[in-house]
Amino acid sequence: MKILNLGAGGFIGSHLTQRLLAEGHTVTAVDLCSDKLAESLTHPCLTFLQQDIRSEGWNLDALVADADLVIDLIAYANPGLYITIPLEVFRLNFQENLKIAEACVRHRKRLIQFSTCEVYGRTAASLTNARVADPEDPIHATFSEDQSEFILGPVSKHRWIYACSKQLLERVLHAHGLEGRLNYTIVRPFNFIGPKIDFLASEREGMPRVFSFFLDALLHGGQMKLVNGGTQRRCYTYIDDAIECAYRIVENLGAVCDRQIFNIGSPFNEVTIRQLADTMREIYAEKFRDPGVPLPEIVSVPGESFYGKGYEDSDRRIPDITKVRSLLGWAPRWGIREMLEATMSYHVNEYRNQKPVPEFVAAQ
């Protein structure tokens, strides 16, 4: 199968590209950077195009027309950006991605659209004046694809522009499906983690995900900062589990994924961010710390001082994976500690070895 993979150079995209090539597919990979694809760049079935999809006049239509399947992973997926550049987040995550969907409509191509678990918004227990029998009961934070309400924060909390943009794109895809013009599958990832997840905060400007912040503190001796005390809970999913599920969606045996939405996540790997910090520090001390080097301090910081004005978050987010189990026979296998050990091992070794990434000349 000829697959157009947009956003192939990112964390999820690079792992998915590697799996697609291993399964014998021909892949056209589009992204701004190829660093995370370094191991695959010489593969005879891979064509890499270094391209900003926001540029005028690039050949999106020709690429879509030539593909059997389109996978769209392009997004700003970073809370710091939702605060600092909300309009650009909307433009990329909705307007530019809508162009990809419309090209699939024009050329009658199947689209796998990666969305986000953030479309679910806030849990019932986190809402002001919410009346729930027991806020600690997981039922109030478990989200199913076809039944759960979408509850976002007020407009003044512009952190939600990311979730709103993704949600709106999902609704447009659904509408095209209702008219019989688009065969799509929507994927809602729940906190994937693994090798190549992010850069370290001290390496470049920007704001990586929480794992990379914590690992950066462990490697360089800074503080491990818990936003608002780190009481938020998240369910982490190892990238190998996630890619196995994503590939089953690519295969689409029996057309069971047509016009479906799937959560991909590990409901039994729920931890607080505080527990994540404690576990990472414990693993680092056991396996990676140089003798005599002190461990970093864990401190709490206010959300708005860390991210900026307009920040808000969901306190808990658990995936209901009933649908993906029943239609695809998939279930996650990795536990939280083993996935942290594997991910930390990769990044610690990469940091300490400082291997240069091979240069690559993008195809024209």
CSV table of C-alpha atoms in Angstrom, one decimal:
chain,number,residue,atom,x,y,z
A,1,MET,CA,0.0,0.0,0.0
A,2,LYS,CA,1.2,3.5,-0.8
A,3,ILE,CA,0.8,5.6,2.3
A,4,LEU,CA,1.2,9.4,2.7
A,5,ASN,CA,2.3,10.1,6.3
A,6,LEU,CA,2.0,13.8,7.2
A,7,GLY,CA,3.9,14.7,10.4
A,8,ALA,CA,6.0,11.6,10.0
A,9,GLY,CA,9.1,13.2,11.7
A,10,GLY,CA,7.5,13.6,15.1
A,11,PHE,CA,7.4,11.2,18.0
A,12,ILE,CA,4.4,9.1,17.0
A,13,GLY,CA,5.0,9.6,13.2
A,14,SER,CA,8.6,8.4,13.3
A,15,HIS,CA,7.6,5.2,15.1
A,16,LEU,CA,4.6,4.6,12.8
A,17,THR,CA,6.7,5.2,9.7
A,18,GLN,CA,9.2,2.6,10.9
A,19,ARG,CA,6.4,0.0,11.4
A,20,LEU,CA,4.9,0.8,8.0
A,21,LEU,CA,8.2,0.2,6.3
A,22,ALA,CA,8.8,-3.0,8.2
A,23,GLU,CA,5.4,-4.3,7.1
A,24,GLY,CA,6.3,-3.7,3.4
A,25,HIS,CA,4.4,-0.5,2.6
A,26,THR,CA,5.7,2.4,0.5
A,27,VAL,CA,5.7,5.6,2.5
A,28,THR,CA,5.9,9.2,1.5
A,29,ALA,CA,6.8,11.0,4.8
A,30,VAL,CA,6.3,14.8,5.1
A,31,ASP,CA,7.6,16.9,7.9
A,32,LEU,CA,9.8,19.9,8.7
A,33,CYS,CA,12.6,17.7,10.3
A,34,SER,CA,13.9,14.3,9.7
A,35,ASP,CA,16.0,13.8,12.9
A,36,LYS,CA,13.7,11.1,14.4
A,37,LEU,CA,13.6,9.3,11.0
A,38,ALA,CA,17.4,9.0,10.8
A,39,GLU,CA,17.3,5.2,11.0
A,40,SER,CA,14.8,5.0,8.1
A,41,LEU,CA,16.0,7.6,5.7
A,42,THR,CA,17.9,5.2,3.5
A,43,HIS,CA,15.1,2.7,3.2
A,44,PRO,CA,14.2,2.1,-0.4
A,45,CYS,CA,10.5,2.4,0.2
A,46,LEU,CA,10.7,5.7,2.0
A,47,THR,CA,10.5,9.1,0.3
A,48,PHE,CA,11.0,12.0,2.7
A,49,LEU,CA,9.8,15.5,1.8
A,50,GLN,CA,10.9,18.4,4.0
A,51,GLN,CA,7.9,20.6,3.8
A,52,ASP,CA,6.0,23.2,5.9
A,53,ILE,CA,2.3,22.4,5.0
A,54,ARG,CA,1.5,26.1,5.7
A,55,SER,CA,3.5,27.1,2.6
A,56,GLU,CA,1.6,28.2,-0.5
A,57,GLY,CA,1.7,26.1,-3.6
A,58,TRP,CA,3.0,22.8,-2.2
A,59,ASN,CA,1.7,19.7,-4.0
A,60,LEU,CA,-0.7,18.4,-1.4
A,61,ASP,CA,-3.3,17.4,-4.0
A,62,ALA,CA,-0.8,15.4,-6.0
A,63,LEU,CA,0.5,13.6,-3.0
A,64,VAL,CA,-3.0,12.7,-1.8
A,65,ALA,CA,-4.1,11.6,-5.2
A,66,ASP,CA,-1.1,9.3,-5.5
A,67,ALA,CA,-1.7,7.6,-2.1
A,68,ASP,CA,-3.9,4.7,-1.1
A,69,LEU,CA,-4.1,6.0,2.5
A,70,VAL,CA,-3.4,9.3,4.2
A,71,ILE,CA,-2.3,9.6,7.8
A,72,ASP,CA,-2.4,13.0,9.4
A,73,LEU,CA,-0.3,13.6,12.5
A,74,ILE,CA,0.4,17.3,12.0
A,75,ALA,CA,-0.3,19.3,15.1
A,76,TYR,CA,1.0,21.7,17.7
A,77,ALA,CA,0.6,19.4,20.8
A,78,ASN,CA,2.2,21.3,23.6
A,79,PRO,CA,0.4,23.2,26.4
A,80,GLY,CA,3.0,26.0,26.4
A,81,LEU,CA,2.2,26.8,22.8
A,82,TYR,CA,-1.6,26.9,23.5
A,83,ILE,CA,-0.8,29.8,25.9
A,84,THR,CA,1.8,31.7,23.9
A,85,ILE,CA,0.5,31.4,20.3
A,86,PRO,CA,-3.2,30.4,20.5
A,87,LEU,CA,-4.1,31.7,17.0
A,88,GLU,CA,-1.3,29.8,15.4
A,89,VAL,CA,-2.3,26.7,17.3
A,90,PHE,CA,-5.9,27.1,15.8
A,91,ARG,CA,-4.6,27.8,12.3
A,92,LEU,CA,-2.4,24.7,12.2
A,93,ASN,CA,-4.5,22.3,14.1
A,94,PHE,CA,-7.8,23.2,12.4
A,95,GLN,CA,-7.4,25.3,9.2
A,96,GLU,CA,-4.4,23.6,7.8
A,97,ASN,CA,-5.5,20.1,8.7
A,98,LEU,CA,-8.9,20.8,7.2
A,99,LYS,CA,-7.2,21.3,3.9
A,100,ILE,CA,-5.8,17.8,4.1
A,101,ALA,CA,-9.2,16.4,4.9
A,102,GLU,CA,-10.7,18.3,2.0
A,103,ALA,CA,-8.1,16.9,-0.4
A,104,CYS,CA,-9.0,13.4,0.8
A,105,VAL,CA,-12.7,14.2,0.1
A,106,ARG,CA,-11.8,15.4,-3.4
A,107,HIS,CA,-9.7,12.3,-4.3
A,108,ARG,CA,-11.8,9.8,-2.3
A,109,LYS,CA,-9.0,8.7,-0.1
A,110,ARG,CA,-9.2,7.1,3.3
A,111,LEU,CA,-7.9,9.4,6.1
A,112,ILE,CA,-6.6,8.4,9.5
A,113,GLN,CA,-6.7,11.6,11.6
A,114,PHE,CA,-4.8,11.7,14.8
A,115,SER,CA,-6.8,13.9,17.2
A,116,THR,CA,-6.2,14.1,21.0
A,117,CYS,CA,-7.8,12.9,24.3
A,118,GLU,CA,-7.9,16.6,25.2
A,119,VAL,CA,-11.2,16.9,23.2
A,120,TYR,CA,-12.9,15.4,26.2
A,121,GLY,CA,-11.9,18.5,28.2
A,122,ARG,CA,-12.5,18.6,32.0
A,123,THR,CA,-13.9,15.8,34.1
A,124,ALA,CA,-17.2,16.2,35.9
A,125,ALA,CA,-15.4,16.1,39.3
A,126,SER,CA,-13.3,19.1,38.3
A,127,LEU,CA,-16.1,21.5,37.4
A,128,THR,CA,-17.1,24.3,39.7
A,129,ASN,CA,-20.2,23.4,41.7
A,130,ALA,CA,-20.2,19.9,40.1
A,131,ARG,CA,-22.3,17.4,42.0
A,132,VAL,CA,-20.8,13.9,41.9
A,133,ALA,CA,-21.3,11.2,44.4
A,134,ASP,CA,-17.5,10.5,44.7
A,135,PRO,CA,-15.0,12.6,42.8
A,136,GLU,CA,-12.4,9.8,43.3
A,137,ASP,CA,-14.6,7.3,41.4
A,138,PRO,CA,-12.9,6.6,38.1
A,139,ILE,CA,-16.3,6.6,36.3
A,140,HIS,CA,-16.3,10.4,36.5
A,141,ALA,CA,-13.1,10.6,34.5
A,142,THR,CA,-13.4,7.6,32.1
A,143,PHE,CA,-14.1,8.8,28.5
A,144,SER,CA,-15.8,6.8,25.8
A,145,GLU,CA,-15.6,7.7,22.1
A,146,ASP,CA,-19.3,7.9,21.3
A,147,GLN,CA,-21.0,8.8,24.6
A,148,SER,CA,-18.8,11.1,26.7
A,149,GLU,CA,-19.7,14.8,26.9
A,150,PHE,CA,-17.1,17.4,25.7
A,151,ILE,CA,-16.7,20.0,28.5
A,152,LEU,CA,-14.1,22.7,28.0
A,153,GLY,CA,-13.1,25.7,30.1
A,154,PRO,CA,-14.1,29.3,29.7
A,155,VAL,CA,-12.9,31.4,26.7
A,156,SER,CA,-10.5,33.3,29.1
A,157,LYS,CA,-8.6,30.1,29.6
A,158,HIS,CA,-7.3,30.0,26.1
A,159,ARG,CA,-5.3,26.9,26.8
A,160,TRP,CA,-8.5,25.1,25.5
A,161,ILE,CA,-8.1,26.4,22.0
A,162,TYR,CA,-6.1,23.3,21.1
A,163,ALA,CA,-8.8,20.9,22.3
A,164,CYS,CA,-11.5,23.0,20.6
A,165,SER,CA,-9.6,23.1,17.3
A,166,LYS,CA,-9.2,19.3,17.3
A,167,GLN,CA,-12.8,18.8,18.3
A,168,LEU,CA,-14.1,21.0,15.5
A,169,LEU,CA,-12.0,19.1,13.0
A,170,GLU,CA,-13.5,15.8,14.2
A,171,ARG,CA,-17.0,17.2,13.8
A,172,VAL,CA,-16.2,18.3,10.2
A,173,LEU,CA,-14.8,14.9,9.4
A,174,HIS,CA,-18.0,13.3,10.8
A,175,ALA,CA,-20.1,15.6,8.7
A,176,HIS,CA,-18.3,14.6,5.5
A,177,GLY,CA,-18.8,11.0,6.5
A,178,LEU,CA,-22.5,11.6,7.0
A,179,GLU,CA,-22.7,12.8,3.4
A,180,GLY,CA,-20.8,9.7,2.2
A,181,ARG,CA,-17.9,11.8,1.0
A,182,LEU,CA,-15.1,10.7,3.3
A,183,ASN,CA,-13.9,7.4,4.9
A,184,TYR,CA,-12.1,8.4,8.0
A,185,THR,CA,-10.8,7.0,11.3
A,186,ILE,CA,-10.1,9.3,14.2
A,187,VAL,CA,-7.5,8.4,16.8
A,188,ARG,CA,-7.5,9.9,20.3
A,189,PRO,CA,-4.1,9.2,21.9
A,190,PHE,CA,-3.8,9.1,25.7
A,191,ASN,CA,-0.4,10.2,26.9
A,192,PHE,CA,2.0,8.2,24.7
A,193,ILE,CA,5.6,7.8,26.0
A,194,GLY,CA,8.7,6.2,24.7
A,195,PRO,CA,12.0,6.7,22.8
A,196,LYS,CA,12.2,10.0,20.8
A,197,ILE,CA,9.3,11.5,22.7
A,198,ASP,CA,10.9,15.0,23.0
A,199,PHE,CA,13.9,17.2,23.3
A,200,LEU,CA,15.3,18.2,26.7
A,201,ALA,CA,14.3,21.6,28.0
A,202,SER,CA,17.9,22.7,28.4
A,203,GLU,CA,18.8,21.8,24.8
A,204,ARG,CA,16.7,24.3,22.9
A,205,GLU,CA,14.0,26.9,23.3
A,206,GLY,CA,10.5,25.7,23.8
A,207,MET,CA,8.4,23.6,26.2
A,208,PRO,CA,8.6,19.8,25.9
A,209,ARG,CA,6.2,17.4,27.6
A,210,VAL,CA,6.5,16.6,31.4
A,211,PHE,CA,8.6,13.5,31.0
A,212,SER,CA,11.3,15.5,29.2
A,213,PHE,CA,11.2,18.3,31.8
A,214,PHE,CA,11.7,15.8,34.6
A,215,LEU,CA,14.5,13.9,32.8
A,216,ASP,CA,16.2,17.2,32.0
A,217,ALA,CA,16.2,18.0,35.8
A,218,LEU,CA,17.6,14.5,36.6
A,219,LEU,CA,20.4,14.9,34.0
A,220,HIS,CA,21.3,18.5,34.8
A,221,GLY,CA,20.4,18.9,38.5
A,222,GLY,CA,17.6,21.4,38.2
A,223,GLN,CA,14.3,21.2,40.0
A,224,MET,CA,11.5,18.8,39.1
A,225,LYS,CA,8.6,21.2,38.9
A,226,LEU,CA,5.1,20.0,39.7
A,227,VAL,CA,2.5,22.3,38.2
A,228,ASN,CA,-0.1,23.0,40.8
A,229,GLY,CA,1.3,20.3,43.1
A,230,GLY,CA,1.2,17.5,40.5
A,231,THR,CA,-2.1,16.2,41.6
A,232,GLN,CA,-3.4,15.8,38.1
A,233,ARG,CA,-3.6,12.1,37.0
A,234,ARG,CA,-2.7,10.7,33.6
A,235,CYS,CA,-2.8,7.3,32.0
A,236,TYR,CA,0.5,6.6,30.2
A,237,THR,CA,0.8,4.4,27.1
A,238,TYR,CA,4.0,3.0,25.8
A,239,ILE,CA,4.7,3.8,22.2
A,240,ASP,CA,5.1,0.2,21.1
A,241,ASP,CA,1.6,-0.6,22.4
A,242,ALA,CA,0.3,2.5,20.7
A,243,ILE,CA,1.9,1.7,17.3
A,244,GLU,CA,0.5,-1.9,17.4
A,245,CYS,CA,-3.0,-0.5,17.8
A,246,ALA,CA,-2.4,2.2,15.1
A,247,TYR,CA,-1.1,-0.4,12.7
A,248,ARG,CA,-4.3,-2.4,13.1
A,249,ILE,CA,-6.2,0.7,12.2
A,250,VAL,CA,-4.1,1.0,9.1
A,251,GLU,CA,-4.8,-2.6,8.2
A,252,ASN,CA,-8.6,-2.1,8.8
A,253,LEU,CA,-9.4,-5.8,8.4
A,254,GLY,CA,-13.1,-6.2,7.6
A,255,ALA,CA,-13.4,-2.4,7.3
A,256,VAL,CA,-14.2,-2.3,11.0
A,257,CYS,CA,-12.4,1.1,11.4
A,258,ASP,CA,-14.5,2.9,8.7
A,259,ARG,CA,-15.9,6.1,10.1
A,260,GLN,CA,-14.9,5.2,13.7
A,261,ILE,CA,-13.3,7.0,16.6
A,262,PHE,CA,-10.8,5.1,18.8
A,263,ASN,CA,-9.2,5.8,22.1
A,264,ILE,CA,-5.7,4.4,22.3
A,265,GLY,CA,-4.6,4.4,25.9
A,266,SER,CA,-3.7,2.3,29.0
A,267,PRO,CA,-6.4,2.8,31.6
A,268,PHE,CA,-4.5,0.7,34.2
A,269,ASN,CA,-1.4,2.9,34.0
A,270,GLU,CA,-2.9,5.9,35.9
A,271,VAL,CA,-0.5,7.9,38.0
A,272,THR,CA,-0.4,11.4,39.4
A,273,ILE,CA,2.2,13.7,38.0
A,274,ARG,CA,3.7,13.7,41.5
A,275,GLN,CA,3.9,9.9,41.3
A,276,LEU,CA,5.5,10.2,37.9
A,277,ALA,CA,8.2,12.5,39.3
A,278,ASP,CA,8.9,10.2,42.3
A,279,THR,CA,9.1,7.1,40.1
A,280,MET,CA,11.4,8.7,37.6
A,281,ARG,CA,13.7,9.9,40.3
A,282,GLU,CA,13.7,6.5,42.0
A,283,ILE,CA,14.5,4.8,38.6
A,284,TYR,CA,17.3,7.3,37.9
A,285,ALA,CA,18.8,6.8,41.3
A,286,GLU,CA,18.8,3.0,40.8
A,287,LYS,CA,20.0,2.7,37.2
A,288,PHE,CA,21.5,5.9,35.8
A,289,ARG,CA,22.9,8.3,38.5
A,290,ASP,CA,26.6,8.8,38.7
A,291,PRO,CA,28.0,8.1,42.2
A,292,GLY,CA,27.9,11.1,44.5
A,293,VAL,CA,25.6,13.2,42.3
A,294,PRO,CA,22.6,14.5,44.3
A,295,LEU,CA,19.0,14.0,43.1
A,296,PRO,CA,17.0,17.0,42.1
A,297,GLU,CA,14.5,18.6,44.4
A,298,ILE,CA,10.8,18.2,43.6
A,299,VAL,CA,8.9,21.5,44.0
A,300,SER,CA,5.4,22.7,43.3
A,301,VAL,CA,4.8,25.8,41.1
A,302,PRO,CA,1.6,27.6,40.1
A,303,GLY,CA,0.2,26.7,36.7
A,304,GLU,CA,0.1,30.3,35.4
A,305,SER,CA,3.7,31.1,36.5
A,306,PHE,CA,4.9,28.0,34.7
A,307,TYR,CA,2.8,28.2,31.5
A,308,GLY,CA,1.4,31.7,31.6
A,309,LYS,CA,-1.9,33.5,31.9
A,310,GLY,CA,-4.8,31.5,30.4
A,311,TYR,CA,-3.6,28.1,31.7
A,312,GLU,CA,-6.1,25.5,32.9
A,313,ASP,CA,-6.0,21.7,32.9
A,314,SER,CA,-8.1,18.5,33.4
A,315,ASP,CA,-7.5,16.8,36.7
A,316,ARG,CA,-8.0,13.3,35.4
A,317,ARG,CA,-8.4,11.5,32.0
A,318,ILE,CA,-9.0,7.7,31.7
A,319,PRO,CA,-9.6,6.0,28.3
A,320,ASP,CA,-12.4,3.6,27.8
A,321,ILE,CA,-10.9,1.1,25.4
A,322,THR,CA,-13.9,-1.2,25.1
A,323,LYS,CA,-14.3,-0.4,21.4
A,324,VAL,CA,-10.7,-0.9,20.4
A,325,ARG,CA,-10.7,-4.2,22.3
A,326,SER,CA,-13.8,-5.5,20.6
A,327,LEU,CA,-13.2,-4.3,17.1
A,328,LEU,CA,-9.4,-4.7,16.9
A,329,GLY,CA,-8.6,-7.2,19.6
A,330,TRP,CA,-6.0,-4.8,21.0
A,331,ALA,CA,-5.0,-4.3,24.6
A,332,PRO,CA,-1.9,-2.5,26.1
A,333,ARG,CA,0.8,-4.7,27.6
A,334,TRP,CA,3.4,-2.3,29.1
A,335,GLY,CA,3.2,-1.3,32.7
A,336,ILE,CA,4.1,2.2,33.9
A,337,ARG,CA,7.4,1.3,35.6
A,338,GLU,CA,8.8,-0.8,32.7
A,339,MET,CA,7.8,1.9,30.1
A,340,LEU,CA,9.5,4.6,32.2
A,341,GLU,CA,12.7,2.5,32.5
A,342,ALA,CA,12.8,1.8,28.8
A,343,THR,CA,12.2,5.4,27.8
A,344,MET,CA,14.6,6.8,30.3
A,345,SER,CA,17.3,4.3,29.2
A,346,TYR,CA,17.0,5.4,25.6
A,347,HIS,CA,17.2,9.1,26.4
A,348,VAL,CA,19.9,8.8,29.0
A,349,ASN,CA,22.1,6.8,26.5
A,350,GLU,CA,21.3,9.3,23.7
A,351,TYR,CA,22.3,12.2,25.9
A,352,ARG,CA,25.5,10.7,27.2
A,353,ASN,CA,26.6,9.4,23.8
A,354,GLN,CA,25.7,12.6,22.0
A,355,LYS,CA,25.5,10.8,18.6
A,356,PRO,CA,25.4,13.2,15.7
A,357,VAL,CA,22.3,12.9,13.5
A,358,PRO,CA,23.1,12.1,9.8
A,359,GLU,CA,22.5,15.0,7.5
A,360,PHE,CA,19.8,14.5,4.9
A,361,VAL,CA,19.0,16.4,1.7
A,362,ALA,CA,15.2,16.6,1.4
A,363,ALA,CA,13.6,15.4,-1.8
A,364,GLN,CA,12.3,18.2,-4.0
